[in-house]
C-alpha positions as CSV (number, residue, x, y, z in Angstrom):
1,X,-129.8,38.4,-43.0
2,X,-133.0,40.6,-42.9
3,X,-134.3,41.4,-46.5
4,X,-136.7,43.6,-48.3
5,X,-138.5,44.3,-51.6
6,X,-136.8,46.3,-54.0
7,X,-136.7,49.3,-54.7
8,X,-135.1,50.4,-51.6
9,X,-131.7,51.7,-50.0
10,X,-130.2,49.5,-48.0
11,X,-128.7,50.9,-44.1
12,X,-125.4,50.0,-45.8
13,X,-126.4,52.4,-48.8
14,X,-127.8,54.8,-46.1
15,X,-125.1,55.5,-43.8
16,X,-121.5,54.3,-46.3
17,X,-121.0,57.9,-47.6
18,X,-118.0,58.7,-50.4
19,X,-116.2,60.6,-47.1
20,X,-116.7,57.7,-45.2
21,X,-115.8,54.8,-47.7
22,X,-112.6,56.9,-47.7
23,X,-112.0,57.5,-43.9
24,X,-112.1,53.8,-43.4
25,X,-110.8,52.3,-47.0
26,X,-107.4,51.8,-45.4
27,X,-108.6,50.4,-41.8
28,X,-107.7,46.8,-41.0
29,X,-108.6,44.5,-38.1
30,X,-106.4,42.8,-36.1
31,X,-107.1,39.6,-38.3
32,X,-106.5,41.5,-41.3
33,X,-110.3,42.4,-42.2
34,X,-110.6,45.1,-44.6
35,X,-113.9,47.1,-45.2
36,X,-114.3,45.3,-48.7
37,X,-115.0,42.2,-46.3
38,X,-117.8,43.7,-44.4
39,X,-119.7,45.3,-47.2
40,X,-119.3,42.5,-49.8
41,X,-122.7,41.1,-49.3
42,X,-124.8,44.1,-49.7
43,X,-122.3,45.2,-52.7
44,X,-123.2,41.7,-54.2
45,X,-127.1,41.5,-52.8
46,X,-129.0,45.1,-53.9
47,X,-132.1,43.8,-52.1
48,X,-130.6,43.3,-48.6
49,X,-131.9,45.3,-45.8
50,X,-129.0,45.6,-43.6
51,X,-125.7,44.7,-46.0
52,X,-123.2,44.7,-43.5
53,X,-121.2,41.3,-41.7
54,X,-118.3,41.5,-38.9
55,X,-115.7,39.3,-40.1
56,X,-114.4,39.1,-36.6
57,X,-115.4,41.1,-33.6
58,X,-112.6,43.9,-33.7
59,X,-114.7,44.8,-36.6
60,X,-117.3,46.7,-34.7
61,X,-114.8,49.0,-33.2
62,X,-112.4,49.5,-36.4
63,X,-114.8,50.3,-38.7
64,X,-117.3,51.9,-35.6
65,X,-118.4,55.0,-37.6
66,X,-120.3,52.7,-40.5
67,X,-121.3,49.8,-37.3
68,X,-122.7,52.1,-35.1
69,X,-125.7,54.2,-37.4
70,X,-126.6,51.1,-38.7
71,X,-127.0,49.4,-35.0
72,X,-128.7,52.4,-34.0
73,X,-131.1,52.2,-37.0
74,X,-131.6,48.9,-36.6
75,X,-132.3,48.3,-32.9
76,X,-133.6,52.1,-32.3
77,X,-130.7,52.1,-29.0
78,X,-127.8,54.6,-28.6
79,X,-125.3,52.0,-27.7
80,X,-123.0,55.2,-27.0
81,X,-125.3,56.2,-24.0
82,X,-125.8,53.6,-22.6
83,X,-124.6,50.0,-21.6
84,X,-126.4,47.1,-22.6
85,X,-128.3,45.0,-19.8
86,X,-127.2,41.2,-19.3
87,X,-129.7,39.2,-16.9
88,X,-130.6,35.5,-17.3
89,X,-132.1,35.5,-13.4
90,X,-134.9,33.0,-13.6
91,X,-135.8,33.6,-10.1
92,X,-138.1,36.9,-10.8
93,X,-140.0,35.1,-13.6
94,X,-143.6,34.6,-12.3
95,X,-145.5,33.1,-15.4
96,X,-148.9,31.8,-15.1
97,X,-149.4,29.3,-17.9
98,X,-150.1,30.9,-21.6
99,X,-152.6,28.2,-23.0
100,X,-153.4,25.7,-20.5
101,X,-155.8,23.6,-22.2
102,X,-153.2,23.7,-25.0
103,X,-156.0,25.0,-28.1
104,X,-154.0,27.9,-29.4
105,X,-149.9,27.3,-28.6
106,X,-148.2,24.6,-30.7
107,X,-144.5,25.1,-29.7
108,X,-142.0,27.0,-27.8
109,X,-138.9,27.9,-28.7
110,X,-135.8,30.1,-27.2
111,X,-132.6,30.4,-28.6
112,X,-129.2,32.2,-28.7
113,X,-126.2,33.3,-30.5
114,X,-122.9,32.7,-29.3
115,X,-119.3,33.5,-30.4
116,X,-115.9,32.2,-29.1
117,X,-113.5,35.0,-27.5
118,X,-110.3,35.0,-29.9
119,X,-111.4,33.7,-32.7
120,X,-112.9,35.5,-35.6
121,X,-116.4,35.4,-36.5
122,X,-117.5,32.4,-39.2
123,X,-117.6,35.1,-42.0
124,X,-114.3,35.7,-41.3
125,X,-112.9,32.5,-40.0
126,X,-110.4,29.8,-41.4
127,X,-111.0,26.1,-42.1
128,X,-108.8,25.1,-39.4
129,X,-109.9,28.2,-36.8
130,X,-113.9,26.6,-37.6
131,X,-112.7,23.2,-36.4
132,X,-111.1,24.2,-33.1
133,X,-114.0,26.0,-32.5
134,X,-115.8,22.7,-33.2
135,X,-113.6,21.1,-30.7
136,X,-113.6,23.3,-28.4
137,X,-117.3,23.6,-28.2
138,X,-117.9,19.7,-28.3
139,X,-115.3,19.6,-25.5
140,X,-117.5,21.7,-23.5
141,X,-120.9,20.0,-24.6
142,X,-119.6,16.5,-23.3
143,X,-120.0,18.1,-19.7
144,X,-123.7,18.7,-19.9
145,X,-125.7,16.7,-18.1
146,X,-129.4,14.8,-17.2
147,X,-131.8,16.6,-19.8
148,X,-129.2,18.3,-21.4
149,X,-127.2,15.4,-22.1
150,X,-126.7,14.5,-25.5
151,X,-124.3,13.5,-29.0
152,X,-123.0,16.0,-31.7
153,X,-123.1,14.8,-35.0
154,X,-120.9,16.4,-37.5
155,X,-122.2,17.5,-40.9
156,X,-118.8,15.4,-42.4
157,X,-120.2,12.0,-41.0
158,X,-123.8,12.5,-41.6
159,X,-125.7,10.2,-44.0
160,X,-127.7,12.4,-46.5
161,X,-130.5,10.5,-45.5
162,X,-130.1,11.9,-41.9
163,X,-129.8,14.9,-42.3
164,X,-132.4,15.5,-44.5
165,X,-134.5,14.1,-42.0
166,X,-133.1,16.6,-39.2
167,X,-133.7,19.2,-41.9
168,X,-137.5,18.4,-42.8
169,X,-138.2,18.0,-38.7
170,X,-136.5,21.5,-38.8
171,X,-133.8,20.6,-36.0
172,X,-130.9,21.1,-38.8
173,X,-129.7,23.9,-40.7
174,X,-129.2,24.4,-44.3
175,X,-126.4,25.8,-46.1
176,X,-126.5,29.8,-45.8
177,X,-128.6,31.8,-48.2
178,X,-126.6,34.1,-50.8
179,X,-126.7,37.2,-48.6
180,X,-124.5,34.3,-46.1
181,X,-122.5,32.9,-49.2
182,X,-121.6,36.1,-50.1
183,X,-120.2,37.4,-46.6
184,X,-118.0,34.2,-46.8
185,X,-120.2,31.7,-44.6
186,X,-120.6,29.1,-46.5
187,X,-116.7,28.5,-47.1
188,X,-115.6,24.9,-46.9
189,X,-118.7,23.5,-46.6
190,X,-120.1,22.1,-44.5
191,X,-116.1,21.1,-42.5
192,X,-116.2,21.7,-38.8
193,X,-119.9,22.0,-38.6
194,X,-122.5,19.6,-37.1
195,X,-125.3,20.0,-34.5
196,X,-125.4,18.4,-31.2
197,X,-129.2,17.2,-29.2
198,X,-130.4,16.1,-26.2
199,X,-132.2,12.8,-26.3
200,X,-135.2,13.9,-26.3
201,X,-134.7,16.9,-28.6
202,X,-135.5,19.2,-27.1
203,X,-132.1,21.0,-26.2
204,X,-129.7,21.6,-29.6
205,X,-126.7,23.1,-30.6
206,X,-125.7,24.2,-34.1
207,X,-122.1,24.5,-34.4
208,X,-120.6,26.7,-36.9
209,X,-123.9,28.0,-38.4
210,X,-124.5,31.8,-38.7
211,X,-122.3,32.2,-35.6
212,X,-120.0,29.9,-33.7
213,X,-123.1,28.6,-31.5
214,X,-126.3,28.7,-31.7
215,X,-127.9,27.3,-28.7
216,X,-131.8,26.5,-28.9
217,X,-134.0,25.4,-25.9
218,X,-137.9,24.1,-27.8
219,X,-140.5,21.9,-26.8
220,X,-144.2,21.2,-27.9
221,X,-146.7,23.7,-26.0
222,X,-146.8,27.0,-24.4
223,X,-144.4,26.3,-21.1
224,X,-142.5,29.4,-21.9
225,X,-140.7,29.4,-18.5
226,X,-139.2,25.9,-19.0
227,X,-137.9,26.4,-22.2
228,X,-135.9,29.3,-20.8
229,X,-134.9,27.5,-18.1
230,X,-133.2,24.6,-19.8
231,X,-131.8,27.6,-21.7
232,X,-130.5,29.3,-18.6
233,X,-129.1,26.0,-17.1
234,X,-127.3,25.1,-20.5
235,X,-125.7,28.7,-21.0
236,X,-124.2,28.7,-17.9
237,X,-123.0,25.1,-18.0
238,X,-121.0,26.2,-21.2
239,X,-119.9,29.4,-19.7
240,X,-117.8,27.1,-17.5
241,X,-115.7,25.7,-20.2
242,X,-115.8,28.1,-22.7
243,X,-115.4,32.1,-22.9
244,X,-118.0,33.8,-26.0
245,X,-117.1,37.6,-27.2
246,X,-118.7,40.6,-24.9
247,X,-119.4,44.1,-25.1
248,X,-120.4,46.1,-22.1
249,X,-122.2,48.5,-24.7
250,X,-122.8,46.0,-28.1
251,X,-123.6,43.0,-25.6
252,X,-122.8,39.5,-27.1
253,X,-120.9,39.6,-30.6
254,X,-122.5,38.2,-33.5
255,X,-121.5,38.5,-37.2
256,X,-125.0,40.1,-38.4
257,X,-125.1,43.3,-36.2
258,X,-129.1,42.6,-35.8
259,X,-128.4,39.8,-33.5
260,X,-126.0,41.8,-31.0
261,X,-126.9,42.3,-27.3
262,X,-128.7,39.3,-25.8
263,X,-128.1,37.5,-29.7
264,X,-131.8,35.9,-28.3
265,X,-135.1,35.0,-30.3
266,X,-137.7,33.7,-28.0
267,X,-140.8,33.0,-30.3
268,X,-144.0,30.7,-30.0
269,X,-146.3,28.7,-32.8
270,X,-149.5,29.9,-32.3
271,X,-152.5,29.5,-33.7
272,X,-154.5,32.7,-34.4
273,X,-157.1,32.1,-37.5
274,X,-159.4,34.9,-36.4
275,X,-157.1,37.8,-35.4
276,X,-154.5,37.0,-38.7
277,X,-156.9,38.2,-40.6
278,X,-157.6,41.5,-39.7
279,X,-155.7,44.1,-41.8
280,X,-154.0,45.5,-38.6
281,X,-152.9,42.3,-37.0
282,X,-149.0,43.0,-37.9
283,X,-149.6,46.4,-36.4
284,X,-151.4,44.8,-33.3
285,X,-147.8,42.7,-33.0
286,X,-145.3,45.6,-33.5
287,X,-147.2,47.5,-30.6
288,X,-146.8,44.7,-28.5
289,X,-142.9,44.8,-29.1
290,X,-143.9,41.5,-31.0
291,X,-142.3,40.5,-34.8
292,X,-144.1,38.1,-36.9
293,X,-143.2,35.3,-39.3
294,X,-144.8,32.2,-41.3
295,X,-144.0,28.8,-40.2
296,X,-140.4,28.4,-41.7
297,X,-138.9,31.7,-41.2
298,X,-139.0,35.2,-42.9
299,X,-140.7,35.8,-45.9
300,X,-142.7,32.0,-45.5
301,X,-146.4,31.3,-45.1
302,X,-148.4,30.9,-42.2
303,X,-151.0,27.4,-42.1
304,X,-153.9,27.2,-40.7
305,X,-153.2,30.2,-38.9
306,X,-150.5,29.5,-37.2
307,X,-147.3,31.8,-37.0
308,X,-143.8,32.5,-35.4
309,X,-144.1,35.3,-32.9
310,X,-140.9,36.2,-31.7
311,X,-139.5,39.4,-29.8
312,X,-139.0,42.1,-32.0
313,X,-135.9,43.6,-29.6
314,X,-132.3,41.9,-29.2
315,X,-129.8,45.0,-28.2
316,X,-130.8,47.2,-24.9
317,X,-133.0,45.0,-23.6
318,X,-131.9,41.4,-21.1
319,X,-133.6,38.2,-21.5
320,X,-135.5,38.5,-18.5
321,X,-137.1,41.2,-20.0
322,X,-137.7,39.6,-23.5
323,X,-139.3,36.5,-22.1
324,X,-141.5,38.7,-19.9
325,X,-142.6,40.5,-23.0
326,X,-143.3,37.8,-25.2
327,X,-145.5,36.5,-22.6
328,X,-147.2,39.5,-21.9
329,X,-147.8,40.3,-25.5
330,X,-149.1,36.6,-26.7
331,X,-151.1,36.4,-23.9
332,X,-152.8,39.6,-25.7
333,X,-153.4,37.8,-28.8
334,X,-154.9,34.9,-27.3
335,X,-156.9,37.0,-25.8
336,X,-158.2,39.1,-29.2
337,X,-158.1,35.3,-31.4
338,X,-160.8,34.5,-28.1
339,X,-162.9,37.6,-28.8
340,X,-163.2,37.7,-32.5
């Protein structure tokens, strides 16, 4: 969940009128889901930027007249125009290497959300719905193969000292923050959850996090094209065995409606001393289509001048295009860190 400094309004304070809190008071979902559910962590979090979850994906369309402003502020796209584009053709991508001599990218990383179709969303979802979506899913990751191959380890078995080693080498995640606790995430934990990787780490899946999947393609350097193609390969392996919610205008389901359409981040570590420390650099980034970060996610600190830069769009855009602008737009800043 996106945050902000107070004082501010939140888009759930924008857009959930006294009209509109009573058009959809009596609403329910076909899992029961009452608007109560997908409001109660910006009721319970004043400083949250968004406020909204989807318990389950029917969600979006029940309670559509609150969903869609705030998509539409969020992502600046009118999903009711037009349809959302899908492409994860590797074939057009012609990327001439970012940082060759390997002085200014220290990591690449490209990842997605993913949902299972008839279940509801892990705000939403029941201890025993989250671990047949664990089986499910480590059904399906068993059939991966060569560099994708690897082991799941559930959070249940895990030694403490384990997984705080997977934690600190940031492969693991943590227990959701208290805009996540409050949306009902964090329920049961941490049953039916693990993370499965390659052997060489550098293909993972989080099960159960945020959203049913996340799948994450990384490696050390600036090979932006390989990342996504491990990517590519492993989504479309697990679209064999399993089927993730769809929307033809929304794109892919996720519980936070900032990570709908191609629910994908595709960011680099870079190092840019000079250029980070002119007053306009975040401005430099947002023009380039281009969202920055510190080193351990929002609201964190670069060091030594390295930070996350990540593709500002999710929703209205395909992945094709999003890698192709993230390379386009870091090869920009290497080039201003090289002038300055």
């Amino acid at each position: 969940m996106v945050k902000i400094a107070t004082p501010h309004k939140s888009l759930l304070d924008t857009f959930l009128t006294p009209a509109l809190r009573v058009e959809l008071g009596a609403r329910t979902t076909r899992n029961g889901f009452r608007l109560s559910d997908i409001v109660k962590s910006g009721i319970e979090n004043p400083d949250s930027s968004i406020g909204i979850y989807a318990p389950d994906a029917h969600s979006y369309a029940v309670f559509s007249p609150l969903f869609l402003p705030v998509i539409v502020e969020y992502h600046g796209y009118d999903v009711e125009k037009s349809a959302h584009k899908h492409d994860l053709d590797i074939s057009v991508l012609h990327l001439p290497p970012l940082d060759p001599e390997g002085r200014f990218i220290v990591s690449t990383r490209v990842r997605v959300g993913r949902n299972l179709k008839n279940f509801p969303l892990v705000p939403g979802i029941s201890d025993m719905q989250r671990k047949e979506v664990e089986r499910k899913t480590v059904s399906a990751l068993r059939t991966l193969k060569g560099g994708l191959a690897g082991t799941y380890y559930p959070l249940t078995r895990m030694s403490e000292k384990a997984r705080q080693k997977l934690v600190s080498d940031h492969f693991l995640f943590k227990q959701g923050d208290r805009f996540l606790e409050s949306a009902g995430a964090n329920r049961h934990w941490p049953s039916g959850r693990g993370i499965f990787h390659s052997k060489d780490k550098r293909f993972l899946v989080w099960v159960n996090e945020e959203d049913h999947l996340r799948i994450i393609s990384m490696e050390t350097g600036g090979n932006l094209l390989s990342v996504f193609e491990r990517l590519v390969r492993a989504i479309k392996t697990l679209e064999e065995k399993l089927v993730f919610e769809y929307s033809p205008q929304l794109g892919y389901i996720s519980s936070c409606p900032t990570n709908l359409g191609t629910a994908m981040r595709a960011s680099v570590h870079v190092k840019l001393p000079r250029l980070s420390a002119q007053k306009n650099f975040k401005k430099i980034c947002a023009d380039l289509g281009l969202s920055v970060r510190g080193l351990h996610g929002e609201h964190s600190e670069s060091k030594e001048g390295i930070f996350d830069i990540s593709n500002k769009r999710r929703l209205g855009i395909s992945e094709v295009e999003i890698v192709k602008q993230l390379h386009k737009g870091v090869e920009r800043l290497i080039h201003l860190e090289q002038k300055l």
